[in-house]
PDB file of C-alpha atoms in Angstrom:
ATOM      1  CA  MET E   1     -23.606 -25.325   3.550  1.00 95.00           C
ATOM      2  CA  LYS E   2     -23.787 -25.864  -0.176  1.00 97.00           C
ATOM      3  CA  LEU E   3     -26.029 -26.953  -3.014  1.00 97.00           C
ATOM      4  CA  VAL E   4     -25.143 -30.273  -4.631  1.00 97.00           C
ATOM      5  CA  VAL E   5     -26.504 -32.079  -7.653  1.00 97.00           C
ATOM      6  CA  PRO E   6     -28.448 -35.187  -6.594  1.00 97.00           C
ATOM      7  CA  SER E   7     -26.328 -38.302  -7.010  1.00 96.00           C
ATOM      8  CA  LEU E   8     -26.038 -41.901  -5.899  1.00 96.00           C
ATOM      9  CA  GLU E   9     -23.578 -40.957  -3.146  1.00 95.00           C
ATOM     10  CA  TYR E  10     -26.368 -39.299  -1.137  1.00 96.00           C
ATOM     11  CA  ALA E  11     -28.640 -42.369  -0.873  1.00 96.00           C
ATOM     12  CA  THR E  12     -28.489 -42.565   2.933  1.00 96.00           C
ATOM     13  CA  GLN E  13     -29.085 -38.830   3.327  1.00 97.00           C
ATOM     14  CA  PHE E  14     -32.004 -38.954   0.902  1.00 96.00           C
ATOM     15  CA  ALA E  15     -33.575 -41.841   2.842  1.00 96.00           C
ATOM     16  CA  SER E  16     -33.351 -39.722   6.005  1.00 96.00           C
ATOM     17  CA  LEU E  17     -35.024 -36.808   4.221  1.00 95.00           C
ATOM     18  CA  CYS E  18     -37.847 -39.087   3.067  1.00 94.00           C
ATOM     19  CA  ASP E  19     -38.306 -40.520   6.544  1.00 95.00           C
ATOM     20  CA  ASP E  20     -38.456 -36.999   7.983  1.00 96.00           C
ATOM     21  CA  PHE E  21     -41.199 -36.043   5.511  1.00 95.00           C
ATOM     22  CA  LEU E  22     -43.142 -39.268   6.083  1.00 94.00           C
ATOM     23  CA  LYS E  23     -43.032 -38.820   9.841  1.00 96.00           C
ATOM     24  CA  ASN E  24     -43.471 -35.052  10.140  1.00 95.00           C
ATOM     25  CA  ASP E  25     -45.090 -33.798   6.919  1.00 92.00           C
ATOM     26  CA  PRO E  26     -46.719 -36.729   5.092  1.00 91.00           C
ATOM     27  CA  GLN E  27     -48.806 -34.382   2.951  1.00 87.00           C
ATOM     28  CA  ASN E  28     -45.639 -33.197   1.190  1.00 87.00           C
ATOM     29  CA  ALA E  29     -43.793 -36.531   1.206  1.00 88.00           C
ATOM     30  CA  GLU E  30     -45.349 -37.772  -2.038  1.00 87.00           C
ATOM     31  CA  TYR E  31     -42.814 -36.025  -4.281  1.00 84.00           C
ATOM     32  CA  TYR E  32     -39.976 -38.005  -2.682  1.00 90.00           C
ATOM     33  CA  LEU E  33     -41.584 -41.436  -2.361  1.00 88.00           C
ATOM     34  CA  GLN E  34     -40.466 -42.645  -5.804  1.00 86.00           C
ATOM     35  CA  GLY E  35     -36.890 -41.904  -4.787  1.00 89.00           C
ATOM     36  CA  HIS E  36     -37.386 -43.705  -1.513  1.00 85.00           C
ATOM     37  CA  ALA E  37     -38.538 -46.847  -3.338  1.00 88.00           C
ATOM     38  CA  HIS E  38     -36.292 -46.693  -6.444  1.00 94.00           C
ATOM     39  CA  TYR E  39     -33.392 -44.383  -5.672  1.00 96.00           C
ATOM     40  CA  THR E  40     -31.181 -45.137  -8.694  1.00 96.00           C
ATOM     41  CA  GLN E  41     -34.050 -44.613 -11.149  1.00 96.00           C
ATOM     42  CA  TYR E  42     -35.112 -41.478  -9.297  1.00 95.00           C
ATOM     43  CA  ILE E  43     -31.641 -39.926  -9.581  1.00 97.00           C
ATOM     44  CA  GLN E  44     -31.445 -40.795 -13.279  1.00 96.00           C
ATOM     45  CA  GLY E  45     -34.855 -39.190 -13.795  1.00 95.00           C
ATOM     46  CA  LEU E  46     -33.691 -35.962 -12.124  1.00 96.00           C
ATOM     47  CA  LEU E  47     -30.555 -35.867 -14.262  1.00 97.00           C
ATOM     48  CA  ASP E  48     -32.594 -36.558 -17.411  1.00 97.00           C
ATOM     49  CA  GLU E  49     -35.061 -33.829 -16.499  1.00 96.00           C
ATOM     50  CA  GLU E  50     -32.231 -31.291 -16.409  1.00 96.00           C
ATOM     51  CA  LYS E  51     -31.300 -32.262 -19.981  1.00 96.00           C
ATOM     52  CA  GLY E  52     -34.927 -32.285 -21.170  1.00 94.00           C
ATOM     53  CA  ILE E  53     -34.891 -36.070 -21.694  1.00 95.00           C
ATOM     54  CA  ASN E  54     -38.075 -38.138 -21.222  1.00 91.00           C
ATOM     55  CA  LEU E  55     -40.068 -35.205 -19.883  1.00 93.00           C
ATOM     56  CA  GLN E  56     -43.636 -35.843 -18.784  1.00 87.00           C
ATOM     57  CA  GLU E  57     -46.311 -33.848 -20.575  1.00 86.00           C
ATOM     58  CA  GLY E  58     -46.327 -30.261 -19.334  1.00 83.00           C
ATOM     59  CA  TYR E  59     -42.849 -30.533 -17.810  1.00 90.00           C
ATOM     60  CA  VAL E  60     -39.896 -28.383 -18.842  1.00 96.00           C
ATOM     61  CA  PRO E  61     -36.160 -28.910 -18.327  1.00 97.00           C
ATOM     62  CA  CYS E  62     -35.429 -28.495 -14.645  1.00 97.00           C
ATOM     63  CA  SER E  63     -32.226 -28.495 -12.584  1.00 98.00           C
ATOM     64  CA  HIS E  64     -32.398 -30.128  -9.158  1.00 97.00           C
ATOM     65  CA  PHE E  65     -30.174 -29.308  -6.193  1.00 98.00           C
ATOM     66  CA  TRP E  66     -29.978 -30.451  -2.590  1.00 98.00           C
ATOM     67  CA  LEU E  67     -28.873 -28.340   0.364  1.00 98.00           C
ATOM     68  CA  ILE E  68     -26.230 -30.238   2.338  1.00 97.00           C
ATOM     69  CA  ASN E  69     -24.657 -29.042   5.582  1.00 97.00           C
ATOM     70  CA  SER E  70     -21.062 -29.584   6.745  1.00 95.00           C
ATOM     71  CA  ASP E  71     -22.084 -32.934   8.296  1.00 95.00           C
ATOM     72  CA  SER E  72     -23.486 -34.075   4.914  1.00 94.00           C
ATOM     73  CA  VAL E  73     -27.069 -33.934   6.187  1.00 96.00           C
ATOM     74  CA  LEU E  74     -29.580 -33.286   3.410  1.00 97.00           C
ATOM     75  CA  LEU E  75     -31.632 -30.327   4.642  1.00 98.00           C
ATOM     76  CA  GLY E  76     -33.736 -29.539   1.599  1.00 97.00           C
ATOM     77  CA  ALA E  77     -34.341 -29.763  -2.123  1.00 97.00           C
ATOM     78  CA  ILE E  78     -34.796 -27.011  -4.689  1.00 98.00           C
ATOM     79  CA  ARG E  79     -35.851 -27.175  -8.323  1.00 97.00           C
ATOM     80  CA  ILE E  80     -35.105 -24.551 -10.987  1.00 98.00           C
ATOM     81  CA  ARG E  81     -37.258 -24.781 -14.094  1.00 97.00           C
ATOM     82  CA  HIS E  82     -35.330 -23.464 -17.072  1.00 97.00           C
ATOM     83  CA  HIS E  83     -38.381 -21.620 -18.413  1.00 96.00           C
ATOM     84  CA  ILE E  84     -42.058 -21.231 -17.586  1.00 96.00           C
ATOM     85  CA  ASP E  85     -43.486 -21.354 -21.097  1.00 92.00           C
ATOM     86  CA  ASN E  86     -46.742 -23.105 -20.273  1.00 91.00           C
ATOM     87  CA  GLU E  87     -49.977 -22.062 -18.575  1.00 91.00           C
ATOM     88  CA  PHE E  88     -49.428 -23.934 -15.295  1.00 92.00           C
ATOM     89  CA  LEU E  89     -45.857 -22.747 -14.713  1.00 94.00           C
ATOM     90  CA  SER E  90     -46.503 -19.157 -15.822  1.00 93.00           C
ATOM     91  CA  LEU E  91     -49.492 -18.841 -13.469  1.00 93.00           C
ATOM     92  CA  GLU E  92     -48.866 -21.014 -10.434  1.00 92.00           C
ATOM     93  CA  GLY E  93     -45.736 -23.174 -10.687  1.00 93.00           C
ATOM     94  CA  GLY E  94     -43.067 -20.563 -11.306  1.00 96.00           C
ATOM     95  CA  HIS E  95     -39.373 -21.070 -11.983  1.00 97.00           C
ATOM     96  CA  ILE E  96     -38.385 -22.334  -8.545  1.00 98.00           C
ATOM     97  CA  GLY E  97     -39.919 -24.770  -6.090  1.00 95.00           C
ATOM     98  CA  TYR E  98     -38.338 -25.914  -2.858  1.00 95.00           C
ATOM     99  CA  ASP E  99     -38.809 -27.947   0.297  1.00 94.00           C
ATOM    100  CA  ILE E 100     -36.949 -27.923   3.590  1.00 96.00           C
ATOM    101  CA  ALA E 101     -36.989 -31.162   5.577  1.00 96.00           C
ATOM    102  CA  PRO E 102     -39.494 -30.734   8.419  1.00 96.00           C
ATOM    103  CA  SER E 103     -36.884 -31.187  11.157  1.00 96.00           C
ATOM    104  CA  TYR E 104     -34.763 -28.355   9.723  1.00 97.00           C
ATOM    105  CA  ARG E 105     -37.421 -25.693   9.184  1.00 95.00           C
ATOM    106  CA  GLY E 106     -37.419 -22.339  10.942  1.00 94.00           C
ATOM    107  CA  ARG E 107     -33.608 -22.097  11.032  1.00 95.00           C
ATOM    108  CA  GLY E 108     -32.888 -19.972   7.946  1.00 96.00           C
ATOM    109  CA  ASN E 109     -32.163 -22.966   5.698  1.00 97.00           C
ATOM    110  CA  GLY E 110     -34.838 -22.014   3.175  1.00 97.00           C
ATOM    111  CA  LYS E 111     -33.480 -18.474   2.879  1.00 97.00           C
ATOM    112  CA  LEU E 112     -29.952 -19.739   2.299  1.00 98.00           C
ATOM    113  CA  MET E 113     -31.042 -22.432  -0.151  1.00 98.00           C
ATOM    114  CA  LEU E 114     -33.007 -19.940  -2.263  1.00 98.00           C
ATOM    115  CA  LYS E 115     -30.121 -17.463  -2.187  1.00 97.00           C
ATOM    116  CA  LEU E 116     -27.741 -20.128  -3.490  1.00 97.00           C
ATOM    117  CA  ALA E 117     -30.263 -21.230  -6.122  1.00 98.00           C
ATOM    118  CA  LEU E 118     -30.648 -17.716  -7.512  1.00 98.00           C
ATOM    119  CA  SER E 119     -27.009 -17.765  -8.612  1.00 96.00           C
ATOM    120  CA  LYS E 120     -27.635 -21.142 -10.281  1.00 97.00           C
ATOM    121  CA  ALA E 121     -30.657 -19.666 -12.085  1.00 97.00           C
ATOM    122  CA  LYS E 122     -28.503 -16.789 -13.312  1.00 97.00           C
ATOM    123  CA  LYS E 123     -25.967 -19.287 -14.714  1.00 96.00           C
ATOM    124  CA  LEU E 124     -28.859 -20.929 -16.587  1.00 96.00           C
ATOM    125  CA  GLY E 125     -29.512 -17.566 -18.270  1.00 95.00           C
ATOM    126  CA  ILE E 126     -32.632 -16.718 -16.285  1.00 97.00           C
ATOM    127  CA  LYS E 127     -32.732 -12.991 -15.600  1.00 96.00           C
ATOM    128  CA  LYS E 128     -35.853 -12.875 -13.428  1.00 97.00           C
ATOM    129  CA  VAL E 129     -37.558 -15.772 -11.618  1.00 98.00           C
ATOM    130  CA  LEU E 130     -41.188 -16.235 -10.692  1.00 98.00           C
ATOM    131  CA  LEU E 131     -41.864 -17.867  -7.332  1.00 98.00           C
ATOM    132  CA  THR E 132     -45.245 -18.669  -5.851  1.00 97.00           C
ATOM    133  CA  ALA E 133     -46.376 -19.668  -2.397  1.00 96.00           C
ATOM    134  CA  ASP E 134     -49.735 -20.494  -0.927  1.00 95.00           C
ATOM    135  CA  GLU E 135     -51.179 -17.215   0.305  1.00 96.00           C
ATOM    136  CA  ASP E 136     -51.294 -18.538   3.870  1.00 95.00           C
ATOM    137  CA  ASN E 137     -47.775 -20.065   3.793  1.00 94.00           C
ATOM    138  CA  LEU E 138     -46.135 -17.195   5.638  1.00 95.00           C
ATOM    139  CA  ALA E 139     -42.858 -19.065   6.177  1.00 94.00           C
ATOM    140  CA  SER E 140     -42.347 -19.588   2.434  1.00 95.00           C
ATOM    141  CA  ARG E 141     -43.374 -16.018   1.693  1.00 97.00           C
ATOM    142  CA  LYS E 142     -40.780 -14.749   4.194  1.00 97.00           C
ATOM    143  CA  VAL E 143     -38.096 -16.869   2.494  1.00 97.00           C
ATOM    144  CA  ILE E 144     -38.974 -15.303  -0.858  1.00 98.00           C
ATOM    145  CA  GLU E 145     -39.165 -11.763   0.543  1.00 98.00           C
ATOM    146  CA  ALA E 146     -35.821 -12.177   2.373  1.00 97.00           C
ATOM    147  CA  ASN E 147     -34.252 -12.890  -1.026  1.00 97.00           C
ATOM    148  CA  GLY E 148     -35.618  -9.742  -2.646  1.00 97.00           C
ATOM    149  CA  GLY E 149     -38.957 -11.113  -3.804  1.00 97.00           C
ATOM    150  CA  ALA E 150     -41.183  -8.354  -5.143  1.00 97.00           C
ATOM    151  CA  PHE E 151     -44.842  -9.194  -4.505  1.00 98.00           C
ATOM    152  CA  GLU E 152     -46.920  -9.037  -7.679  1.00 97.00           C
ATOM    153  CA  LYS E 153     -50.429 -10.212  -6.753  1.00 97.00           C
ATOM    154  CA  ILE E 154     -52.599 -13.020  -5.413  1.00 96.00           C
ATOM    155  CA  VAL E 155     -53.988 -15.387  -8.053  1.00 95.00           C
ATOM    156  CA  MET E 156     -56.280 -18.369  -7.859  1.00 93.00           C
ATOM    157  CA  GLY E 157     -54.541 -21.545  -8.952  1.00 86.00           C
ATOM    158  CA  LYS E 158     -56.199 -23.684 -11.599  1.00 86.00           C
ATOM    159  CA  VAL E 159     -54.381 -26.997 -11.089  1.00 87.00           C
ATOM    160  CA  PHE E 160     -54.198 -26.518  -7.313  1.00 81.00           C
ATOM    161  CA  PRO E 161     -57.286 -24.359  -6.671  1.00 86.00           C
ATOM    162  CA  ASN E 162     -56.088 -22.183  -3.822  1.00 90.00           C
ATOM    163  CA  PRO E 163     -54.920 -18.563  -3.539  1.00 96.00           C
ATOM    164  CA  LEU E 164     -51.258 -18.112  -4.453  1.00 96.00           C
ATOM    165  CA  ALA E 165     -48.938 -15.184  -3.809  1.00 97.00           C
ATOM    166  CA  ARG E 166     -46.752 -14.417  -6.836  1.00 97.00           C
ATOM    167  CA  TYR E 167     -43.284 -12.886  -6.473  1.00 98.00           C
ATOM    168  CA  TRP E 168     -40.502 -11.921  -8.879  1.00 98.00           C
ATOM    169  CA  ILE E 169     -36.791 -11.900  -8.032  1.00 98.00           C
ATOM    170  CA  SER E 170     -34.023 -10.544 -10.222  1.00 96.00           C
ATOM    171  CA  CYS E 171     -31.096 -12.943 -10.684  1.00 92.00           C
ATOM    172  CA  GLN E 172     -28.458 -10.216 -10.820  1.00 75.00           C
TER     173      GLN E 172
END
């Protein structure tokens, strides 16, 4: 398994990921729907976001990666924000956000994807990353803890008003 940069060559795999979310986790499918409808524009937007081009208000440069297995199945997506120098990111968004396709959860894919992403964060010059998870999202919390996440505290989100567990991981 490996992390790849999103590109046009993965259009079929991305469509399968979207379908999996729509069918099995529609609440979290929204982030991918633009790509499902306008794939080429979506990919360009991700590449621009990494370079800090055309950022939406409150957004920071962010590198996107997809976890692909040996059969070229897209198992998940992970985002590494280059810094967290705004109120939302420093409190509740953190440096890294990720999703595993619903059909591939519970198999260690999240742990592996985060492990691979930590080396990417280090290459971006990030020494220590903040990750957050809903307090009751035990699966995500286990992924973070399995990668050395040191629990800091529970905070109440402002943008998404729910309790969040905050963790820090060294990118050494």
